[in-house]
mmCIF file of C-alpha atoms (C1' of nucleotides) in Angstrom:
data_model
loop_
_atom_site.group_PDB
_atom_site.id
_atom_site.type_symbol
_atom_site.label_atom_id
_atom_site.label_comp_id
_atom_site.label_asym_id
_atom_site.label_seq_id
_atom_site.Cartn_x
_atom_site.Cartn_y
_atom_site.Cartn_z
ATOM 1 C CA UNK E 120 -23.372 5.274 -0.888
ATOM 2 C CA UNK E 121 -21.531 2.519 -1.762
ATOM 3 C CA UNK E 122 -19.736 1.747 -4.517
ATOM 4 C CA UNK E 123 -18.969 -2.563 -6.103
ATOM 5 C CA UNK E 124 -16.820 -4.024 -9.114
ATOM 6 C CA UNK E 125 -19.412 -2.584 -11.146
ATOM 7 C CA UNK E 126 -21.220 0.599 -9.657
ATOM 8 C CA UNK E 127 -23.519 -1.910 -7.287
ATOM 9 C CA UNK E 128 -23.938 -1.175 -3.921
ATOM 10 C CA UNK E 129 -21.910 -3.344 -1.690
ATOM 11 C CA UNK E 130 -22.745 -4.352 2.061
ATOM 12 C CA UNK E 131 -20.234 -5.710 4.222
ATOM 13 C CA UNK E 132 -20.330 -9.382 5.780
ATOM 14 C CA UNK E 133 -18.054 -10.927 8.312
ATOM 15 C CA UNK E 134 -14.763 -10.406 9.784
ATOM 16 C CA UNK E 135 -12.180 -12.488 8.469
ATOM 17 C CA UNK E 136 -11.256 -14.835 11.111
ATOM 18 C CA UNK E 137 -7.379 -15.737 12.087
ATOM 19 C CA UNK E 138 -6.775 -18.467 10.488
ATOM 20 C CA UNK E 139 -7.641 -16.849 6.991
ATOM 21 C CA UNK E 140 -4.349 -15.237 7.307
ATOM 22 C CA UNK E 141 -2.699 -18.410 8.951
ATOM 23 C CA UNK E 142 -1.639 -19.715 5.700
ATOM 24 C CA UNK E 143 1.433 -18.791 2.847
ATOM 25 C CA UNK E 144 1.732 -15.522 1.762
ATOM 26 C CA UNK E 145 0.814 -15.735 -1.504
ATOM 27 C CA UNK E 146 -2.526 -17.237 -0.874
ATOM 28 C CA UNK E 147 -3.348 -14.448 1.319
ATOM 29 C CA UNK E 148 -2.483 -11.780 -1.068
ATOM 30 C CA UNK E 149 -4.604 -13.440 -3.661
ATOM 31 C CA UNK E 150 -7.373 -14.035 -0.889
ATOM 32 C CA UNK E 151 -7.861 -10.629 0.172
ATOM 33 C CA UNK E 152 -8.827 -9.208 -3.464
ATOM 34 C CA UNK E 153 -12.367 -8.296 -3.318
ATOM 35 C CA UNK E 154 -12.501 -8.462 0.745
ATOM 36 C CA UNK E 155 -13.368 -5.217 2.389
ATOM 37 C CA UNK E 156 -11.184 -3.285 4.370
ATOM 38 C CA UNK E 157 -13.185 -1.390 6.996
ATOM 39 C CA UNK E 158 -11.602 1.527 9.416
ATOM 40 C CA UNK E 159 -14.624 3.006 11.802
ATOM 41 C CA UNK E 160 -16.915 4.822 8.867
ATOM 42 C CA UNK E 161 -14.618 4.431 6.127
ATOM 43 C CA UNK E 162 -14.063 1.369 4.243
ATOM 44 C CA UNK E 163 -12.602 0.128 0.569
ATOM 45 C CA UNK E 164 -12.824 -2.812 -1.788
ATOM 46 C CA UNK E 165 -9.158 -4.493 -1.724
ATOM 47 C CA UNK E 166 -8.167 -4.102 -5.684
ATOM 48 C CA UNK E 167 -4.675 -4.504 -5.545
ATOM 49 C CA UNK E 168 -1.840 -6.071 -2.852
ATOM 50 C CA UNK E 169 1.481 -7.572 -3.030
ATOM 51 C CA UNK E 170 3.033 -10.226 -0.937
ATOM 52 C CA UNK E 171 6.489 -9.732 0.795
ATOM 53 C CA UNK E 172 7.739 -13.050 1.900
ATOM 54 C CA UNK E 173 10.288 -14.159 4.946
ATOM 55 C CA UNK E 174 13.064 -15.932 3.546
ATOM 56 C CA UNK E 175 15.118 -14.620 0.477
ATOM 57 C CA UNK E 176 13.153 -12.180 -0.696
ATOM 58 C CA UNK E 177 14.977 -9.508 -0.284
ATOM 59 C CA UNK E 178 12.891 -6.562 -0.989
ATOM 60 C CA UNK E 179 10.510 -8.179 2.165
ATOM 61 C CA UNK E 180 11.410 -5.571 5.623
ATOM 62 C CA UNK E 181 12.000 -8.399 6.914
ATOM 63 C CA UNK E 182 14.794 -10.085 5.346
ATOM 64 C CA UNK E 183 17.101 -8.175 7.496
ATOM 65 C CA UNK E 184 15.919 -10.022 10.235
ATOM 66 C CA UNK E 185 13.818 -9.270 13.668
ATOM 67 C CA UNK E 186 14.473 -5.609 14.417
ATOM 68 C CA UNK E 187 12.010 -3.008 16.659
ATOM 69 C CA UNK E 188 10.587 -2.267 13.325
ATOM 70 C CA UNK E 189 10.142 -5.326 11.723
ATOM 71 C CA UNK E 190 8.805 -7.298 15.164
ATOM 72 C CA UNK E 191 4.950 -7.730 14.089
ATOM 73 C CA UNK E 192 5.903 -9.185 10.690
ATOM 74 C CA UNK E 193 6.950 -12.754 12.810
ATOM 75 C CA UNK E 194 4.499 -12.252 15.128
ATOM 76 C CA UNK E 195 1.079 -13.901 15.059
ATOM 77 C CA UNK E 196 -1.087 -13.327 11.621
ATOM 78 C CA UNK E 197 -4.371 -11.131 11.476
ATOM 79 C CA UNK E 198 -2.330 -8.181 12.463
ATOM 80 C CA UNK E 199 -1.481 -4.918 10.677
ATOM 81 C CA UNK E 200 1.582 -4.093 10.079
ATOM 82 C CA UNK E 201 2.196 -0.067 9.131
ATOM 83 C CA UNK E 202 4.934 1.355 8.459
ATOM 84 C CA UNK E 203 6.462 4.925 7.866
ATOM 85 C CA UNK E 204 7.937 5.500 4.004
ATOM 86 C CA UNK E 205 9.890 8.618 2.598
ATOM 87 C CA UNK E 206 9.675 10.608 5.366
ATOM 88 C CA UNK E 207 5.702 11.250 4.283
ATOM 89 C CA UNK E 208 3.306 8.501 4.295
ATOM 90 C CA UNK E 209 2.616 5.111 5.656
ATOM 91 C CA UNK E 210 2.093 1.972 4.077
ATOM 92 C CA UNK E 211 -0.539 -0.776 5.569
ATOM 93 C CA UNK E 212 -0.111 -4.598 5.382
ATOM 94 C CA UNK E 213 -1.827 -7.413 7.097
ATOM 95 C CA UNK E 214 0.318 -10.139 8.567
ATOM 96 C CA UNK E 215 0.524 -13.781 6.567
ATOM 97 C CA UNK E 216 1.767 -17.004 7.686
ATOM 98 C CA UNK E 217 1.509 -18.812 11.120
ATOM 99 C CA UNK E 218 3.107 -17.478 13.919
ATOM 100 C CA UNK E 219 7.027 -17.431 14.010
ATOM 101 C CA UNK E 220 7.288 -16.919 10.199
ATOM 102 C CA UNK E 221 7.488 -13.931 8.794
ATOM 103 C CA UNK E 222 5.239 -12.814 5.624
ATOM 104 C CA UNK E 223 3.195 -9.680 5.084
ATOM 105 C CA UNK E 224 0.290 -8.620 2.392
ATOM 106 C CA UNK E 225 1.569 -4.803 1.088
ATOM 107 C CA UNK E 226 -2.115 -3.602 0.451
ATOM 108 C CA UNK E 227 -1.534 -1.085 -2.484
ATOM 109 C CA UNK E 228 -5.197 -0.247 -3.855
ATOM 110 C CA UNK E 229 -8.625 -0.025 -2.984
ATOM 111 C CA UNK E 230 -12.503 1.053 -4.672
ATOM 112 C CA UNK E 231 -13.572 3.449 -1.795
ATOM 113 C CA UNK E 232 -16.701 1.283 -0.647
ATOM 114 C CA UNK E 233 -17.835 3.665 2.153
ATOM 115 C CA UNK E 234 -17.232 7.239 4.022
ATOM 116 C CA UNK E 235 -16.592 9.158 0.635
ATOM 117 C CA UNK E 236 -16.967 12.065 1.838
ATOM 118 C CA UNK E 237 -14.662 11.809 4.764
ATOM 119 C CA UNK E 238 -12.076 10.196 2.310
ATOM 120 C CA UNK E 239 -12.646 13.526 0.070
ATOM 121 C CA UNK E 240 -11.545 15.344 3.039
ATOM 122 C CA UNK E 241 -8.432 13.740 4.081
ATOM 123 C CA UNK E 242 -7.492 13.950 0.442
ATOM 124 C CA UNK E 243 -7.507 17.213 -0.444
ATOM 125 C CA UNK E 244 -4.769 16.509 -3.288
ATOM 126 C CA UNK E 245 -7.175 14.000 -4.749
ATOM 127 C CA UNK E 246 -8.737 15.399 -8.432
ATOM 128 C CA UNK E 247 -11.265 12.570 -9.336
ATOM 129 C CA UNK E 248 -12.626 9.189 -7.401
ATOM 130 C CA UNK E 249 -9.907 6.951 -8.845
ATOM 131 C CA UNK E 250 -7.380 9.237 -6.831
ATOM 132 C CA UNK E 251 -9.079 8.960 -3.519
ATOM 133 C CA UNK E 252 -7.166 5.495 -2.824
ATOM 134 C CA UNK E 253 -5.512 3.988 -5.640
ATOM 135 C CA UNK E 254 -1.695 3.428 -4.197
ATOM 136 C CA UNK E 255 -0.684 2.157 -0.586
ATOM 137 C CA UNK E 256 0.249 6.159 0.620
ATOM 138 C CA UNK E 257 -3.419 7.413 -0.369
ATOM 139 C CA UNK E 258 -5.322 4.754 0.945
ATOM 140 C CA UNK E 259 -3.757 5.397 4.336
ATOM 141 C CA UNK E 260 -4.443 8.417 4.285
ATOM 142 C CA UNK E 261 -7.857 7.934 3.028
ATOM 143 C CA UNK E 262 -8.785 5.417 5.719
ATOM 144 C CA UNK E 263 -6.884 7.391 8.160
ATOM 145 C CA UNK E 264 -4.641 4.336 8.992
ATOM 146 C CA UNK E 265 -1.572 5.292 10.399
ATOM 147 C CA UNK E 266 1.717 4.105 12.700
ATOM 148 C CA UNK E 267 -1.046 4.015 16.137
ATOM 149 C CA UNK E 268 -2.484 0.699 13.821
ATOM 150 C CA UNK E 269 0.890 -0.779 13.921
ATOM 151 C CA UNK E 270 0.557 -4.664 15.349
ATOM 152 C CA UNK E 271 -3.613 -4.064 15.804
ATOM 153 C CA UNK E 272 -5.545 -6.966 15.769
ATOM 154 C CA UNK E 273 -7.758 -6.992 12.200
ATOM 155 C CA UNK E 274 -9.921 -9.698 13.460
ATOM 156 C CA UNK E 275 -11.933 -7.464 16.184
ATOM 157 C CA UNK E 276 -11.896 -3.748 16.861
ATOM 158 C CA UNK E 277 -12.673 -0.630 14.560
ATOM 159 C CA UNK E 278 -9.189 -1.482 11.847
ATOM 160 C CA UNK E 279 -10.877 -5.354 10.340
ATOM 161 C CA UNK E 280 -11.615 -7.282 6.645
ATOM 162 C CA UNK E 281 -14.357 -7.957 5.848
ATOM 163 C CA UNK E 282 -15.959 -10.865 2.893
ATOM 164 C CA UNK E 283 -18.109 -8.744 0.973
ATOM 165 C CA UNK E 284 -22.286 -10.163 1.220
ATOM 166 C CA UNK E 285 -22.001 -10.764 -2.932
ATOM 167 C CA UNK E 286 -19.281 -12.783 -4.013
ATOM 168 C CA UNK E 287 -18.228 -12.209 -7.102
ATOM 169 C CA UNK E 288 -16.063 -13.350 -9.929
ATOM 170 C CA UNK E 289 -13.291 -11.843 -10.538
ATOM 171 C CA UNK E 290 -9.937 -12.245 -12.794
ATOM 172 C CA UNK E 291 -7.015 -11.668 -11.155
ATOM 173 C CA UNK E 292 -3.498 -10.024 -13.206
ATOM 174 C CA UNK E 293 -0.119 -10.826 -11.698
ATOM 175 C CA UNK E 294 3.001 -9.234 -12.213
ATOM 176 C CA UNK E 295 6.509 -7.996 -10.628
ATOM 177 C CA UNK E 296 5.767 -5.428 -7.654
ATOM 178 C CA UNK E 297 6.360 -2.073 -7.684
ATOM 179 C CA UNK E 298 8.688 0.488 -6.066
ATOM 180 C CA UNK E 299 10.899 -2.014 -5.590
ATOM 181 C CA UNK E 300 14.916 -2.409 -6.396
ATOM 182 C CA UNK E 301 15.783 -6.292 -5.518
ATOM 183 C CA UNK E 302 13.837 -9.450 -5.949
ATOM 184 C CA UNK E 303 12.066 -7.135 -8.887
ATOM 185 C CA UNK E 304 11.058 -9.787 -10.943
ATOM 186 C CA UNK E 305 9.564 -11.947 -8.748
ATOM 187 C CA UNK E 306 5.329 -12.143 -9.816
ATOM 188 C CA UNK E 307 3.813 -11.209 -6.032
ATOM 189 C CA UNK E 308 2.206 -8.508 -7.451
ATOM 190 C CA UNK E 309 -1.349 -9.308 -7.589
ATOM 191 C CA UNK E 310 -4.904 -7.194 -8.951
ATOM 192 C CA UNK E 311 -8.305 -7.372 -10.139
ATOM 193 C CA UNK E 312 -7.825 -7.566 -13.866
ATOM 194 C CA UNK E 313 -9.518 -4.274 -15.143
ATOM 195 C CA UNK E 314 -10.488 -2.471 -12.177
ATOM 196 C CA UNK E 315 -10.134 1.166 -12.042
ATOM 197 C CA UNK E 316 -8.611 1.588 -8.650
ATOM 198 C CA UNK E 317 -5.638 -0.181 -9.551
ATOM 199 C CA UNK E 318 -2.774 1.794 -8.338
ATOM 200 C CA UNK E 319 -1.172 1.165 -12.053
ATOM 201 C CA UNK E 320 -2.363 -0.987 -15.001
ATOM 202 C "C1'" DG P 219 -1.028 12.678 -22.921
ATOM 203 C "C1'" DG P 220 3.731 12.135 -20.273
ATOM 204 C "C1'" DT P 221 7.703 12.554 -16.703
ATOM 205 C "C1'" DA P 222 11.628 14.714 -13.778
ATOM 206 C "C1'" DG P 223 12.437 16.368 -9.515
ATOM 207 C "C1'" DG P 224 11.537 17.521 -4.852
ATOM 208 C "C1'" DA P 225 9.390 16.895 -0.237
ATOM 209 C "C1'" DT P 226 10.692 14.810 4.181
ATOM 210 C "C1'" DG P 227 12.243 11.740 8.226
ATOM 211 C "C1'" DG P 228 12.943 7.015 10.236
ATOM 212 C "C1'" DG P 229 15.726 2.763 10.015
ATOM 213 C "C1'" DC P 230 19.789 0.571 9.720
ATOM 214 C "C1'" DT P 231 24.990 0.098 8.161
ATOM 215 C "C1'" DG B 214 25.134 8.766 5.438
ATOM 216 C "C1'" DC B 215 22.355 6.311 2.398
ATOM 217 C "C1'" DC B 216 18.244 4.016 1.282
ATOM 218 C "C1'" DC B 217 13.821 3.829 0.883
ATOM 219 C "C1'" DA B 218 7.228 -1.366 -0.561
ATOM 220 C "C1'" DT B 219 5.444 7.143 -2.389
ATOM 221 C "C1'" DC B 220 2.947 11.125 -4.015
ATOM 222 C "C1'" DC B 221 2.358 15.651 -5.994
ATOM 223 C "C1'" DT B 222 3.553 19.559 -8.810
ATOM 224 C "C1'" DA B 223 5.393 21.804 -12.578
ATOM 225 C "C1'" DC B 224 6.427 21.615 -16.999
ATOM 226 C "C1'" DC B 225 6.571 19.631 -21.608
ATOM 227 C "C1'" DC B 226 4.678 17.675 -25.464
#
DNA sequence: GGTAGGATGGGCT
DNA sequence: GCCCATCCTACCC
C-alpha cells in the first residue's frame, strides 16, 4: 500500500541524478518536496526539509569549518550526510551545492509511501500514522537510516530520491527552522502547505 | 488539549 | 564541560 498527497497510491519514478543537487541550497530544499525518499523496502514522500547553508549561517555544522564530522558536507553533492544528535537519534540530509562548497538539505518530515509495516515496527513509540515519520529523529528510524549512510551516494544503491510517476501541485509554506538557537530567523524552513506529516504546522 | 523535564553520548572549545 | 538541526513520558488542564 501506498499512500500520496491525498490518499492515492503513489509509484516511484527515477533516481534523481547529480546534478539535481549540484545547485544552491535553497533550491534543493524546495526541490526535494514531493520527491521520494526510498531505503531498500521502505520509502516516504519528502513533506518537510530545511536548508543549512556554508557561509554565515551559523546554525549550518558546517560553519565551524572542515572537521572529521563535517567532511561530506564540502564534498561532492548527491550524498547523505547523517549525523548523531542528543546522544539518541540521527538526523539525515542530502548534500547541496557543487563540490567544494558546503550546503546540506536537513530532511525533517515525510508521508510514509511504502514498507508500513516495517516502519510500524521500528517505531514502536509511534501511536497513529502521522507519528510514524513526521520529524528528522523518527524518520530515521523509520527508514532505518543511520551513521553506516553517512557520505553514501543517493544517486545509485539501496539509500536514493526518487521523482514521484504523478507530479503534482503543491503549495509550499516557509518559515524560520526549528531546533535551532542562531541564525533563527532566517526563512530555510520549507513544507508542503497543509500536509499532515509535517513535523509541526 | 498542552508542556516541562529527562534520556543519552559525540563533537568541539 | 557545555552544547546540541530530538523525542517520549508524565502530568496538568
Amino acid at each position: 500500500m501506498a499512500l500520496g498527497f491525498s490518499g492515492k497510491s503513489v509509484t516511484f519514478g527515477p533516481i534523481l541524478k547529480r546534478d539535481f543537487y549540484a545547485r544552491p541550497t535553497v533550491e534543493v530544499a524546495r526541490a526535494l518536496l514531493g520527491k521520494v525518499l526510498v531505503h531498500g523496502p521502505a520509502a516516504g514522500i519528502i513533506v518537510e526539509t530545511e536548508a543549512y547553508l556554508g557561509s554565515e549561517d551559523l546554525a549550518a555544522h558546517s560553519a565551524r569549518g572542515l572537521t572529521p564530522r563535517t567532511r561530506v558536507i564540502f564534498g561532492p553533492p548527491g550524498h547523505a550526510y547523517v549525523y548523531f544528535i542528543y546522544g539518541m537519534y540521527e538526523c539525515f540530509n542530502l548534500v547541496a551545492e557543487p563540490d567544494g562548497h558546503p550546503g546540506a538539505v536537513l530532511v525533517r518530515a515525510l508521508e510514509p509511501a511504502a514498507g508500513l509495516d516495517l516502519m510500524w515496527q521500528r517505531r514502536p513509540a509511534a501511536r497513529k500514522l502521522e507519528d510514524l515519520t513526521s520529524g528528522p529523529g523518527k524518520l530515521t528510524l523509520a527508514l532505518a537510516i543511520t551513521r553506516a549512510q553517512d557520505g553514501a551516494d543517493v544517486t545509485r544503491g539501496s539509500l536514493v530520491v526518487r521523482q514521484p510517476v504523478e507530479r503534482r501541485a503543491i503549495e509550499i509554506q516557509t518559515g524560520p527552522r526549528v531546533g535551532i538557537s542562531q541564525s533563527t530567523d532566517w526563512p530555510l524552513r520549507f513544507s508542503i502547505k497543509g500536509n499532515p506529516f509535517v513535523s509541526r504546522a
